[in-house]
C-alpha cells in the first residue's frame, strides 16, 4: 500500500452519540462535506481489529469531487474547473426530511424547488434555470445519477425524486460544466452516492410526526465483518397534506452487500419503492382566496413503483491503473389518474342527443369508432378522467479506467469510460367521460373516448418505445505546475429512439441523435486558501419518446397522454462557460469558506411544451430557437465545533434570444391564442434573485438550536413568455429547528417550518376560465385566469432518534 496516501488517527468511541459511522454523523464538529477515503484504505474498523475494543482506528476523511458517474473518479476540488456543490449525510439529516430535494434547496445556493404537482414529494428541482422534474412534458435540463446509474426515466427523462431512499444517501454532488454525465446535463448533473456497510456501522431508528397528519419513520443498519459488509435502510411515511385530496404514502427500501480487499471492491445493491400521491396541481386564484387548500379538478393521483439491482466493481490493476464497472437492471411502473375539463360537448341542435368534440359539429367517437350518444343531463358539466400507464425496463453497463501515471514529469489524472443503456417502455392512455360536481370532482360514466377531433386529436394510445443511449468519454487533468492544472476532454453521445404504435401505424418512428461535447478548463491555486477556476463545455439533450410523439401544432395532444404522428424535433445543445474564485481560511472562531462565480449557458434549439390555442389542456412540443441562462453565485460559510453559519446569493437571468410566436392561455394572447415573444423576454417560472441563510449553534454539548431562511424574487407565470401579465410575487420563508441529546443513545428534536405562516405560491400558470363554472361562487364564471401551486402553511414536527 502506498504509504503517502494513508493517514490514520486513534479516536475514543465514547466521543460519539451513537456507534461508529452512525455516531460520527452526530458529532458537533462533523465534516460538512462527503468523507471520501483515500484509495486502498478502509474506513471504520481496521481489518483484524477487535470490534469491541474501546478504541478504533479511523481514516481522516478527504473531500473529493466526482467528475464522472462512477465513484472512483474523485478529484481534489481545487482542480475542478467549475463550481463545486457538495452535501453530506449529516446535512441531509439536519433537514429532518425524507425528501432529498429539501437538502438540495437548503444547501445548494442555486437550487429552487417548486411544487408544480401540488405535492412536496414530487417537486420540480430547478438549478440555474434548468429543471429536473417528475412531470411529463417538462423540458428536462439536469441529469440525475444514483450510484452511477442514470435516474432520468426512459420515456420522458423525468426524475421521480420520491424513489430515491434519502436515509441511505452518503453524499450528493451537483456537478456543473461537465459533459461526462451524458444526456440531459445541460445545466449540470446531480450525482447521488449511497451508503454501504464499510462506511456506516451501527443502528439508527428515527421517528417523527406533526402537522397535517405527518407520520414518518426510518431505520438503517450497517455492519462490517473482515472483508465483507452489509447495509440496509427502510423508510415509511404518511402525510395527509394541507390541500384537499393531497395525501402521500412513501415506502422505500435500500440494501447493499459488499466485499473489499486491498486491491479490489465489489458491491451488490438493491432497492425498491411503492409510493402513491394526491398530485393536486395548480388551483385558480379565486378558489385559493377562499381556502388555501383548495383544488380544481379531482381526482389527480400518481402511483410510482420501482425495483432495481446494481452490481459494481473496482479493481486496482496496477498502482496507477484502476478499473471500474457497473451493470444494472431497473423496472419502473407508473399509473396516473388525472381529472380534467373536456373538449367533449353536446352537439349543436338538432343533434343535441349526440356528443361532439372541440366544437358543436365534429363527432366525439367511442372506442368502436361510432359517434357517441349524449347520456348526460341538460345542465351537466362535462369532464373527463385521463388515465396513463408507463412500464419501463432499463438495463445498462458502464466501464471506466483511471490512470494516475505522471506525464512529462508532472502529476496527471486520465479517465476514459463508456456506458450503454437500453430501455423498453410500454405506454397506454385512455379518456373516460364524466361529470364535474360542485366540489370540482369528476365522476366517471364508463364511456371512453375513441379517436375524436379535427385538428385536435384524442383517443386511446398503446405505444411501445425502445431507447438506446450510448456514450464514450475521456477526461484528463494535467498539473502544469503545483498551482496550475488544466482539464480537457469530452463525451460522444449516441441516442436512438424507436416508437412502435400498437394500435395503428401513425406513431411509428425511428430517430437517431449523435453529438460530441467537449470540455476545457483550468484552475490556479493563487494561495493555499484561494483558487481561481474557469471552464467551457457543451452538452446535449435528445428529444424524448414523449416529445417525439407530440410535436405537431396542427395535431396537438393532451401533454403526456394522447400522442399523434409528428415531425421530428432537433436535439438541444447547451454551450456553458463559467469562472470564479473559491477559498478557505482558518480563523480563531472557526473555518471560513467562500466562493464567487459567474456562468452563462446558451441553449440552441431549446424545446418547450406549448399550449394549444385551439383547445384548453392540449399542447405540443416545439423547438423554440436559442435561450440564455446567465448569472452569478456567491456563498460564505463559517464552521466551528459550536457554530455553523452560511449565507448565499444567486442571480439567474433566463431569457429568450429569438423572436417567436407561441400558443398561450395568457389573457394577453391574440385572437388566435398566440403571444409574440421578442428577444430579451424572460423565461417563465425562474426567479431572478435567490437568497439563503442559516445558523446552527450548540448551546451545550447536548442542546442545539438553529434556523434558516429562503427568499425568492418574483417570476413570470408559465404561459406568459411575452412578459405581459403581472408576475407571481416573490416570497420569504423562515424555519427553526432544535435538538437535545438525552444520552449517548437517544435524541429528541423538533422543527417549525414557515414560522410566519406566509401564504405564497412557488409556481403559476393560466387556465381557461370558461371551461368549468366556479361552483364556490354559485356557479358564476371564473374571472381571474391565474392558477397557482400554493405552498405549505406553517407546520410543526417533533421526533425521536435512537442510535446504538
mmCIF file with all atom_site columns, C-alpha atoms in Angstrom, residues 229-422:
data_model
loop_
_atom_site.group_PDB
_atom_site.id
_atom_site.type_symbol
_atom_site.label_atom_id
_atom_site.label_alt_id
_atom_site.label_comp_id
_atom_site.label_asym_id
_atom_site.label_entity_id
_atom_site.label_seq_id
_atom_site.pdbx_PDB_ins_code
_atom_site.Cartn_x
_atom_site.Cartn_y
_atom_site.Cartn_z
_atom_site.occupancy
_atom_site.B_iso_or_equiv
_atom_site.pdbx_formal_charge
_atom_site.auth_seq_id
_atom_site.auth_comp_id
_atom_site.auth_asym_id
_atom_site.auth_atom_id
_atom_site.pdbx_PDB_model_num
ATOM 1   C CA . UNK A 1 229 ? -20.037 -5.516 4.826   1.00 0.00 ? 229 UNK A CA 1
ATOM 2   C CA . UNK A 1 230 ? -23.826 -5.239 4.820   1.00 0.00 ? 230 UNK A CA 1
ATOM 3   C CA . UNK A 1 231 ? -26.061 -2.173 4.872   1.00 0.00 ? 231 UNK A CA 1
ATOM 4   C CA . UNK A 1 232 ? -29.851 -1.782 4.815   1.00 0.00 ? 232 UNK A CA 1
ATOM 5   C CA . UNK A 1 233 ? -32.351 1.074  5.118   1.00 0.00 ? 233 UNK A CA 1
ATOM 6   C CA . UNK A 1 234 ? -36.154 1.174  5.392   1.00 0.00 ? 234 UNK A CA 1
ATOM 7   C CA . UNK A 1 235 ? -38.359 4.271  5.146   1.00 0.00 ? 235 UNK A CA 1
ATOM 8   C CA . UNK A 1 236 ? -42.087 4.794  5.612   1.00 0.00 ? 236 UNK A CA 1
ATOM 9   C CA . UNK A 1 237 ? -44.127 7.988  5.542   1.00 0.00 ? 237 UNK A CA 1
ATOM 10  C CA . UNK A 1 238 ? -47.737 9.133  5.561   1.00 0.00 ? 238 UNK A CA 1
ATOM 11  C CA . UNK A 1 239 ? -48.864 12.734 5.165   1.00 0.00 ? 239 UNK A CA 1
ATOM 12  C CA . UNK A 1 240 ? -52.459 13.919 4.736   1.00 0.00 ? 240 UNK A CA 1
ATOM 13  C CA . UNK A 1 241 ? -51.319 17.108 3.025   1.00 0.00 ? 241 UNK A CA 1
ATOM 14  C CA . UNK A 1 242 ? -52.738 20.571 3.648   1.00 0.00 ? 242 UNK A CA 1
ATOM 15  C CA . UNK A 1 243 ? -54.799 20.555 0.433   1.00 0.00 ? 243 UNK A CA 1
ATOM 16  C CA . UNK A 1 244 ? -57.866 18.521 -0.414  1.00 0.00 ? 244 UNK A CA 1
ATOM 17  C CA . UNK A 1 245 ? -57.077 15.071 -1.854  1.00 0.00 ? 245 UNK A CA 1
ATOM 18  C CA . UNK A 1 246 ? -53.298 15.510 -1.328  1.00 0.00 ? 246 UNK A CA 1
ATOM 19  C CA . UNK A 1 247 ? -52.349 12.571 0.903   1.00 0.00 ? 247 UNK A CA 1
ATOM 20  C CA . UNK A 1 248 ? -48.940 10.937 0.386   1.00 0.00 ? 248 UNK A CA 1
ATOM 21  C CA . UNK A 1 249 ? -47.636 7.466  1.203   1.00 0.00 ? 249 UNK A CA 1
ATOM 22  C CA . UNK A 1 250 ? -43.956 6.610  0.782   1.00 0.00 ? 250 UNK A CA 1
ATOM 23  C CA . UNK A 1 251 ? -42.415 3.157  1.271   1.00 0.00 ? 251 UNK A CA 1
ATOM 24  C CA . UNK A 1 252 ? -38.766 2.585  0.331   1.00 0.00 ? 252 UNK A CA 1
ATOM 25  C CA . UNK A 1 253 ? -36.011 0.024  0.863   1.00 0.00 ? 253 UNK A CA 1
ATOM 26  C CA . UNK A 1 254 ? -32.315 0.066  0.002   1.00 0.00 ? 254 UNK A CA 1
ATOM 27  C CA . UNK A 1 255 ? -29.691 -2.597 0.684   1.00 0.00 ? 255 UNK A CA 1
ATOM 28  C CA . UNK A 1 256 ? -26.034 -3.206 -0.116  1.00 0.00 ? 256 UNK A CA 1
ATOM 29  C CA . UNK A 1 257 ? -23.711 -6.185 0.280   1.00 0.00 ? 257 UNK A CA 1
ATOM 30  C CA . UNK A 1 258 ? -20.029 -5.505 -0.322  1.00 0.00 ? 258 UNK A CA 1
ATOM 31  C CA . UNK A 1 259 ? -16.656 -7.209 -0.413  1.00 0.00 ? 259 UNK A CA 1
ATOM 32  C CA . UNK A 1 260 ? -13.327 -5.376 -0.277  1.00 0.00 ? 260 UNK A CA 1
ATOM 33  C CA . UNK A 1 261 ? -9.670  -6.271 -0.024  1.00 0.00 ? 261 UNK A CA 1
ATOM 34  C CA . UNK A 1 262 ? -6.510  -4.234 -0.525  1.00 0.00 ? 262 UNK A CA 1
ATOM 35  C CA . UNK A 1 263 ? -6.833  -4.065 -4.310  1.00 0.00 ? 263 UNK A CA 1
ATOM 36  C CA . UNK A 1 264 ? -10.491 -4.545 -5.222  1.00 0.00 ? 264 UNK A CA 1
ATOM 37  C CA . UNK A 1 265 ? -14.038 -3.819 -4.125  1.00 0.00 ? 265 UNK A CA 1
ATOM 38  C CA . UNK A 1 266 ? -17.378 -5.280 -5.238  1.00 0.00 ? 266 UNK A CA 1
ATOM 39  C CA . UNK A 1 267 ? -20.964 -4.414 -4.322  1.00 0.00 ? 267 UNK A CA 1
ATOM 40  C CA . UNK A 1 268 ? -24.480 -5.631 -4.989  1.00 0.00 ? 268 UNK A CA 1
ATOM 41  C CA . UNK A 1 269 ? -27.095 -3.059 -4.098  1.00 0.00 ? 269 UNK A CA 1
ATOM 42  C CA . UNK A 1 270 ? -30.834 -3.376 -4.485  1.00 0.00 ? 270 UNK A CA 1
ATOM 43  C CA . UNK A 1 271 ? -33.721 -1.011 -3.980  1.00 0.00 ? 271 UNK A CA 1
ATOM 44  C CA . UNK A 1 272 ? -37.491 -0.872 -4.143  1.00 0.00 ? 272 UNK A CA 1
ATOM 45  C CA . UNK A 1 273 ? -40.199 1.733  -3.619  1.00 0.00 ? 273 UNK A CA 1
ATOM 46  C CA . UNK A 1 274 ? -44.003 1.737  -3.639  1.00 0.00 ? 274 UNK A CA 1
ATOM 47  C CA . UNK A 1 275 ? -45.391 5.273  -3.377  1.00 0.00 ? 275 UNK A CA 1
ATOM 48  C CA . UNK A 1 276 ? -48.712 6.961  -4.067  1.00 0.00 ? 276 UNK A CA 1
ATOM 49  C CA . UNK A 1 277 ? -49.660 10.622 -4.015  1.00 0.00 ? 277 UNK A CA 1
ATOM 50  C CA . UNK A 1 278 ? -52.508 13.004 -4.403  1.00 0.00 ? 278 UNK A CA 1
ATOM 51  C CA . UNK A 1 279 ? -50.951 15.274 -7.030  1.00 0.00 ? 279 UNK A CA 1
ATOM 52  C CA . UNK A 1 280 ? -53.367 18.179 -6.839  1.00 0.00 ? 280 UNK A CA 1
ATOM 53  C CA . UNK A 1 281 ? -51.573 20.532 -9.298  1.00 0.00 ? 281 UNK A CA 1
ATOM 54  C CA . UNK A 1 282 ? -52.422 24.223 -9.557  1.00 0.00 ? 282 UNK A CA 1
ATOM 55  C CA . UNK A 1 283 ? -55.691 25.795 -8.415  1.00 0.00 ? 283 UNK A CA 1
ATOM 56  C CA . UNK A 1 284 ? -57.425 29.000 -9.599  1.00 0.00 ? 284 UNK A CA 1
ATOM 57  C CA . UNK A 1 285 ? -56.587 32.085 -7.559  1.00 0.00 ? 285 UNK A CA 1
ATOM 58  C CA . UNK A 1 286 ? -60.269 32.692 -6.853  1.00 0.00 ? 286 UNK A CA 1
ATOM 59  C CA . UNK A 1 287 ? -60.523 29.316 -5.094  1.00 0.00 ? 287 UNK A CA 1
ATOM 60  C CA . UNK A 1 288 ? -57.312 29.815 -3.113  1.00 0.00 ? 288 UNK A CA 1
ATOM 61  C CA . UNK A 1 289 ? -58.556 33.196 -1.878  1.00 0.00 ? 289 UNK A CA 1
ATOM 62  C CA . UNK A 1 290 ? -61.455 31.377 -0.217  1.00 0.00 ? 290 UNK A CA 1
ATOM 63  C CA . UNK A 1 291 ? -59.493 28.321 1.017   1.00 0.00 ? 291 UNK A CA 1
ATOM 64  C CA . UNK A 1 292 ? -55.708 27.890 0.794   1.00 0.00 ? 292 UNK A CA 1
ATOM 65  C CA . UNK A 1 293 ? -56.044 24.117 0.489   1.00 0.00 ? 293 UNK A CA 1
ATOM 66  C CA . UNK A 1 294 ? -58.465 24.236 -2.433  1.00 0.00 ? 294 UNK A CA 1
ATOM 67  C CA . UNK A 1 295 ? -58.118 22.050 -5.514  1.00 0.00 ? 295 UNK A CA 1
ATOM 68  C CA . UNK A 1 296 ? -59.553 22.392 -9.010  1.00 0.00 ? 296 UNK A CA 1
ATOM 69  C CA . UNK A 1 297 ? -60.456 19.195 -10.867 1.00 0.00 ? 297 UNK A CA 1
ATOM 70  C CA . UNK A 1 298 ? -60.080 15.962 -8.904  1.00 0.00 ? 298 UNK A CA 1
ATOM 71  C CA . UNK A 1 299 ? -59.101 13.164 -8.568  1.00 0.00 ? 299 UNK A CA 1
ATOM 72  C CA . UNK A 1 300 ? -55.456 13.575 -9.545  1.00 0.00 ? 300 UNK A CA 1
ATOM 73  C CA . UNK A 1 301 ? -53.320 10.721 -8.288  1.00 0.00 ? 301 UNK A CA 1
ATOM 74  C CA . UNK A 1 302 ? -49.923 9.197  -9.070  1.00 0.00 ? 302 UNK A CA 1
ATOM 75  C CA . UNK A 1 303 ? -48.629 5.727  -8.200  1.00 0.00 ? 303 UNK A CA 1
ATOM 76  C CA . UNK A 1 304 ? -44.892 5.082  -8.587  1.00 0.00 ? 304 UNK A CA 1
ATOM 77  C CA . UNK A 1 305 ? -43.195 1.710  -8.169  1.00 0.00 ? 305 UNK A CA 1
ATOM 78  C CA . UNK A 1 306 ? -39.584 0.815  -8.826  1.00 0.00 ? 306 UNK A CA 1
ATOM 79  C CA . UNK A 1 307 ? -37.236 -2.099 -8.282  1.00 0.00 ? 307 UNK A CA 1
ATOM 80  C CA . UNK A 1 308 ? -33.569 -2.237 -9.218  1.00 0.00 ? 308 UNK A CA 1
ATOM 81  C CA . UNK A 1 309 ? -30.394 -4.278 -8.870  1.00 0.00 ? 309 UNK A CA 1
ATOM 82  C CA . UNK A 1 310 ? -26.954 -2.778 -9.406  1.00 0.00 ? 310 UNK A CA 1
ATOM 83  C CA . UNK A 1 311 ? -23.608 -4.594 -9.500  1.00 0.00 ? 311 UNK A CA 1
ATOM 84  C CA . UNK A 1 312 ? -20.439 -2.539 -9.124  1.00 0.00 ? 312 UNK A CA 1
ATOM 85  C CA . UNK A 1 313 ? -16.786 -3.440 -9.070  1.00 0.00 ? 313 UNK A CA 1
ATOM 86  C CA . UNK A 1 314 ? -13.460 -1.676 -8.747  1.00 0.00 ? 314 UNK A CA 1
ATOM 87  C CA . UNK A 1 315 ? -10.049 -3.259 -9.241  1.00 0.00 ? 315 UNK A CA 1
ATOM 88  C CA . UNK A 1 316 ? -6.666  -1.620 -8.782  1.00 0.00 ? 316 UNK A CA 1
ATOM 89  C CA . UNK A 1 317 ? -4.983  -3.380 -11.686 1.00 0.00 ? 317 UNK A CA 1
ATOM 90  C CA . UNK A 1 318 ? -1.633  -1.667 -11.041 1.00 0.00 ? 318 UNK A CA 1
ATOM 91  C CA . UNK A 1 319 ? -0.515  1.062  -8.641  1.00 0.00 ? 319 UNK A CA 1
ATOM 92  C CA . UNK A 1 320 ? -1.557  3.632  -11.283 1.00 0.00 ? 320 UNK A CA 1
ATOM 93  C CA . UNK A 1 321 ? -4.450  1.950  -13.141 1.00 0.00 ? 321 UNK A CA 1
ATOM 94  C CA . UNK A 1 322 ? -7.912  1.474  -11.626 1.00 0.00 ? 322 UNK A CA 1
ATOM 95  C CA . UNK A 1 323 ? -10.753 -0.262 -13.432 1.00 0.00 ? 323 UNK A CA 1
ATOM 96  C CA . UNK A 1 324 ? -14.402 0.385  -12.558 1.00 0.00 ? 324 UNK A CA 1
ATOM 97  C CA . UNK A 1 325 ? -17.549 -1.237 -13.851 1.00 0.00 ? 325 UNK A CA 1
ATOM 98  C CA . UNK A 1 326 ? -21.247 -1.478 -13.174 1.00 0.00 ? 326 UNK A CA 1
ATOM 99  C CA . UNK A 1 327 ? -24.263 -3.347 -14.526 1.00 0.00 ? 327 UNK A CA 1
ATOM 100 C CA . UNK A 1 328 ? -27.863 -2.652 -13.617 1.00 0.00 ? 328 UNK A CA 1
ATOM 101 C CA . UNK A 1 329 ? -31.475 -3.601 -14.179 1.00 0.00 ? 329 UNK A CA 1
ATOM 102 C CA . UNK A 1 330 ? -34.268 -1.170 -13.306 1.00 0.00 ? 330 UNK A CA 1
ATOM 103 C CA . UNK A 1 331 ? -38.031 -1.712 -13.605 1.00 0.00 ? 331 UNK A CA 1
ATOM 104 C CA . UNK A 1 332 ? -40.318 1.310  -13.264 1.00 0.00 ? 332 UNK A CA 1
ATOM 105 C CA . UNK A 1 333 ? -44.130 1.389  -13.176 1.00 0.00 ? 333 UNK A CA 1
ATOM 106 C CA . UNK A 1 334 ? -46.286 4.493  -13.053 1.00 0.00 ? 334 UNK A CA 1
ATOM 107 C CA . UNK A 1 335 ? -50.055 4.964  -13.064 1.00 0.00 ? 335 UNK A CA 1
ATOM 108 C CA . UNK A 1 336 ? -51.537 8.450  -13.319 1.00 0.00 ? 336 UNK A CA 1
ATOM 109 C CA . UNK A 1 337 ? -55.200 9.365  -12.954 1.00 0.00 ? 337 UNK A CA 1
ATOM 110 C CA . UNK A 1 338 ? -55.903 12.969 -13.925 1.00 0.00 ? 338 UNK A CA 1
ATOM 111 C CA . UNK A 1 339 ? -59.354 14.579 -13.946 1.00 0.00 ? 339 UNK A CA 1
ATOM 112 C CA . UNK A 1 340 ? -59.735 17.480 -16.387 1.00 0.00 ? 340 UNK A CA 1
ATOM 113 C CA . UNK A 1 341 ? -62.233 19.609 -18.239 1.00 0.00 ? 341 UNK A CA 1
ATOM 114 C CA . UNK A 1 342 ? -63.054 18.047 -21.599 1.00 0.00 ? 342 UNK A CA 1
ATOM 115 C CA . UNK A 1 343 ? -63.424 19.102 -25.179 1.00 0.00 ? 343 UNK A CA 1
ATOM 116 C CA . UNK A 1 344 ? -66.476 16.868 -25.425 1.00 0.00 ? 344 UNK A CA 1
ATOM 117 C CA . UNK A 1 345 ? -69.814 18.664 -25.531 1.00 0.00 ? 345 UNK A CA 1
ATOM 118 C CA . UNK A 1 346 ? -73.405 18.137 -26.722 1.00 0.00 ? 346 UNK A CA 1
ATOM 119 C CA . UNK A 1 347 ? -73.671 18.733 -30.447 1.00 0.00 ? 347 UNK A CA 1
ATOM 120 C CA . UNK A 1 348 ? -75.485 21.799 -31.711 1.00 0.00 ? 348 UNK A CA 1
ATOM 121 C CA . UNK A 1 349 ? -79.231 21.423 -32.350 1.00 0.00 ? 349 UNK A CA 1
ATOM 122 C CA . UNK A 1 350 ? -80.808 19.498 -33.907 1.00 0.00 ? 350 UNK A CA 1
ATOM 123 C CA . UNK A 1 351 ? -78.170 16.883 -32.940 1.00 0.00 ? 351 UNK A CA 1
ATOM 124 C CA . UNK A 1 352 ? -78.062 17.618 -29.204 1.00 0.00 ? 352 UNK A CA 1
ATOM 125 C CA . UNK A 1 353 ? -78.743 13.945 -28.479 1.00 0.00 ? 353 UNK A CA 1
ATOM 126 C CA . UNK A 1 354 ? -75.199 13.174 -29.683 1.00 0.00 ? 354 UNK A CA 1
ATOM 127 C CA . UNK A 1 355 ? -71.779 14.197 -28.447 1.00 0.00 ? 355 UNK A CA 1
ATOM 128 C CA . UNK A 1 356 ? -69.267 16.304 -30.368 1.00 0.00 ? 356 UNK A CA 1
ATOM 129 C CA . UNK A 1 357 ? -65.631 17.107 -29.717 1.00 0.00 ? 357 UNK A CA 1
ATOM 130 C CA . UNK A 1 358 ? -63.934 20.527 -29.916 1.00 0.00 ? 358 UNK A CA 1
ATOM 131 C CA . UNK A 1 359 ? -66.988 22.236 -31.426 1.00 0.00 ? 359 UNK A CA 1
ATOM 132 C CA . UNK A 1 360 ? -70.675 21.626 -31.968 1.00 0.00 ? 360 UNK A CA 1
ATOM 133 C CA . UNK A 1 361 ? -70.361 19.636 -35.196 1.00 0.00 ? 361 UNK A CA 1
ATOM 134 C CA . UNK A 1 362 ? -67.235 17.389 -35.041 1.00 0.00 ? 362 UNK A CA 1
ATOM 135 C CA . UNK A 1 363 ? -68.269 13.921 -33.784 1.00 0.00 ? 363 UNK A CA 1
ATOM 136 C CA . UNK A 1 364 ? -66.988 12.544 -30.478 1.00 0.00 ? 364 UNK A CA 1
ATOM 137 C CA . UNK A 1 365 ? -66.473 8.860  -31.165 1.00 0.00 ? 365 UNK A CA 1
ATOM 138 C CA . UNK A 1 366 ? -66.436 5.825  -28.933 1.00 0.00 ? 366 UNK A CA 1
ATOM 139 C CA . UNK A 1 367 ? -63.891 3.042  -28.932 1.00 0.00 ? 367 UNK A CA 1
ATOM 140 C CA . UNK A 1 368 ? -65.768 1.372  -31.789 1.00 0.00 ? 368 UNK A CA 1
ATOM 141 C CA . UNK A 1 369 ? -65.420 4.470  -33.995 1.00 0.00 ? 369 UNK A CA 1
ATOM 142 C CA . UNK A 1 370 ? -69.133 5.346  -33.910 1.00 0.00 ? 370 UNK A CA 1
ATOM 143 C CA . UNK A 1 371 ? -70.362 8.734  -32.709 1.00 0.00 ? 371 UNK A CA 1
ATOM 144 C CA . UNK A 1 372 ? -71.359 8.716  -29.042 1.00 0.00 ? 372 UNK A CA 1
ATOM 145 C CA . UNK A 1 373 ? -74.904 9.361  -27.920 1.00 0.00 ? 373 UNK A CA 1
ATOM 146 C CA . UNK A 1 374 ? -75.378 12.005 -25.249 1.00 0.00 ? 374 UNK A CA 1
ATOM 147 C CA . UNK A 1 375 ? -76.443 10.321 -21.981 1.00 0.00 ? 375 UNK A CA 1
ATOM 148 C CA . UNK A 1 376 ? -75.866 13.404 -19.812 1.00 0.00 ? 376 UNK A CA 1
ATOM 149 C CA . UNK A 1 377 ? -78.452 15.805 -18.447 1.00 0.00 ? 377 UNK A CA 1
ATOM 150 C CA . UNK A 1 378 ? -79.030 19.207 -19.969 1.00 0.00 ? 378 UNK A CA 1
ATOM 151 C CA . UNK A 1 379 ? -77.290 21.048 -17.105 1.00 0.00 ? 379 UNK A CA 1
ATOM 152 C CA . UNK A 1 380 ? -74.424 18.595 -16.642 1.00 0.00 ? 380 UNK A CA 1
ATOM 153 C CA . UNK A 1 381 ? -70.891 19.996 -16.668 1.00 0.00 ? 381 UNK A CA 1
ATOM 154 C CA . UNK A 1 382 ? -68.805 17.509 -18.607 1.00 0.00 ? 382 UNK A CA 1
ATOM 155 C CA . UNK A 1 383 ? -65.272 16.464 -17.747 1.00 0.00 ? 383 UNK A CA 1
ATOM 156 C CA . UNK A 1 384 ? -63.001 13.517 -18.357 1.00 0.00 ? 384 UNK A CA 1
ATOM 157 C CA . UNK A 1 385 ? -60.725 11.254 -16.380 1.00 0.00 ? 385 UNK A CA 1
ATOM 158 C CA . UNK A 1 386 ? -57.455 10.702 -18.235 1.00 0.00 ? 386 UNK A CA 1
ATOM 159 C CA . UNK A 1 387 ? -55.507 7.593  -17.292 1.00 0.00 ? 387 UNK A CA 1
ATOM 160 C CA . UNK A 1 388 ? -51.951 6.766  -18.317 1.00 0.00 ? 388 UNK A CA 1
ATOM 161 C CA . UNK A 1 389 ? -49.708 3.819  -17.512 1.00 0.00 ? 389 UNK A CA 1
ATOM 162 C CA . UNK A 1 390 ? -45.965 3.632  -18.054 1.00 0.00 ? 390 UNK A CA 1
ATOM 163 C CA . UNK A 1 391 ? -43.918 0.458  -17.666 1.00 0.00 ? 391 UNK A CA 1
ATOM 164 C CA . UNK A 1 392 ? -40.179 0.737  -18.358 1.00 0.00 ? 392 UNK A CA 1
ATOM 165 C CA . UNK A 1 393 ? -37.425 -1.852 -18.096 1.00 0.00 ? 393 UNK A CA 1
ATOM 166 C CA . UNK A 1 394 ? -33.894 -0.495 -18.342 1.00 0.00 ? 394 UNK A CA 1
ATOM 167 C CA . UNK A 1 395 ? -30.649 -2.441 -18.452 1.00 0.00 ? 395 UNK A CA 1
ATOM 168 C CA . UNK A 1 396 ? -27.199 -0.959 -18.740 1.00 0.00 ? 396 UNK A CA 1
ATOM 169 C CA . UNK A 1 397 ? -23.476 -1.325 -18.263 1.00 0.00 ? 397 UNK A CA 1
ATOM 170 C CA . UNK A 1 398 ? -20.653 1.131  -17.618 1.00 0.00 ? 398 UNK A CA 1
ATOM 171 C CA . UNK A 1 399 ? -16.886 0.649  -17.764 1.00 0.00 ? 399 UNK A CA 1
ATOM 172 C CA . UNK A 1 400 ? -14.180 3.086  -16.760 1.00 0.00 ? 400 UNK A CA 1
ATOM 173 C CA . UNK A 1 401 ? -10.400 3.147  -16.431 1.00 0.00 ? 401 UNK A CA 1
ATOM 174 C CA . UNK A 1 402 ? -8.432  5.697  -14.425 1.00 0.00 ? 402 UNK A CA 1
ATOM 175 C CA . UNK A 1 403 ? -4.689  6.297  -14.733 1.00 0.00 ? 403 UNK A CA 1
ATOM 176 C CA . UNK A 1 404 ? -2.513  8.422  -12.460 1.00 0.00 ? 404 UNK A CA 1
ATOM 177 C CA . UNK A 1 405 ? 0.905   7.974  -14.131 1.00 0.00 ? 405 UNK A CA 1
ATOM 178 C CA . UNK A 1 406 ? 2.999   11.133 -14.227 1.00 0.00 ? 406 UNK A CA 1
ATOM 179 C CA . UNK A 1 407 ? 3.155   12.774 -17.642 1.00 0.00 ? 407 UNK A CA 1
ATOM 180 C CA . UNK A 1 408 ? 6.338   14.611 -18.671 1.00 0.00 ? 408 UNK A CA 1
ATOM 181 C CA . UNK A 1 409 ? 7.292   14.631 -15.009 1.00 0.00 ? 409 UNK A CA 1
ATOM 182 C CA . UNK A 1 410 ? 4.006   16.208 -13.900 1.00 0.00 ? 410 UNK A CA 1
ATOM 183 C CA . UNK A 1 411 ? 1.044   14.803 -11.991 1.00 0.00 ? 411 UNK A CA 1
ATOM 184 C CA . UNK A 1 412 ? -1.716  13.715 -14.349 1.00 0.00 ? 412 UNK A CA 1
ATOM 185 C CA . UNK A 1 413 ? -5.128  12.067 -13.990 1.00 0.00 ? 413 UNK A CA 1
ATOM 186 C CA . UNK A 1 414 ? -6.669  10.415 -17.041 1.00 0.00 ? 414 UNK A CA 1
ATOM 187 C CA . UNK A 1 415 ? -10.156 8.866  -17.086 1.00 0.00 ? 415 UNK A CA 1
ATOM 188 C CA . UNK A 1 416 ? -11.736 7.044  -20.020 1.00 0.00 ? 416 UNK A CA 1
ATOM 189 C CA . UNK A 1 417 ? -15.092 5.309  -19.929 1.00 0.00 ? 417 UNK A CA 1
ATOM 190 C CA . UNK A 1 418 ? -18.117 4.088  -21.821 1.00 0.00 ? 418 UNK A CA 1
ATOM 191 C CA . UNK A 1 419 ? -21.764 3.476  -20.980 1.00 0.00 ? 419 UNK A CA 1
ATOM 192 C CA . UNK A 1 420 ? -24.725 1.800  -22.647 1.00 0.00 ? 420 UNK A CA 1
ATOM 193 C CA . UNK A 1 421 ? -28.375 1.873  -21.550 1.00 0.00 ? 421 UNK A CA 1
ATOM 194 C CA . UNK A 1 422 ? -31.241 0.045  -23.246 1.00 0.00 ? 422 UNK A CA 1
#
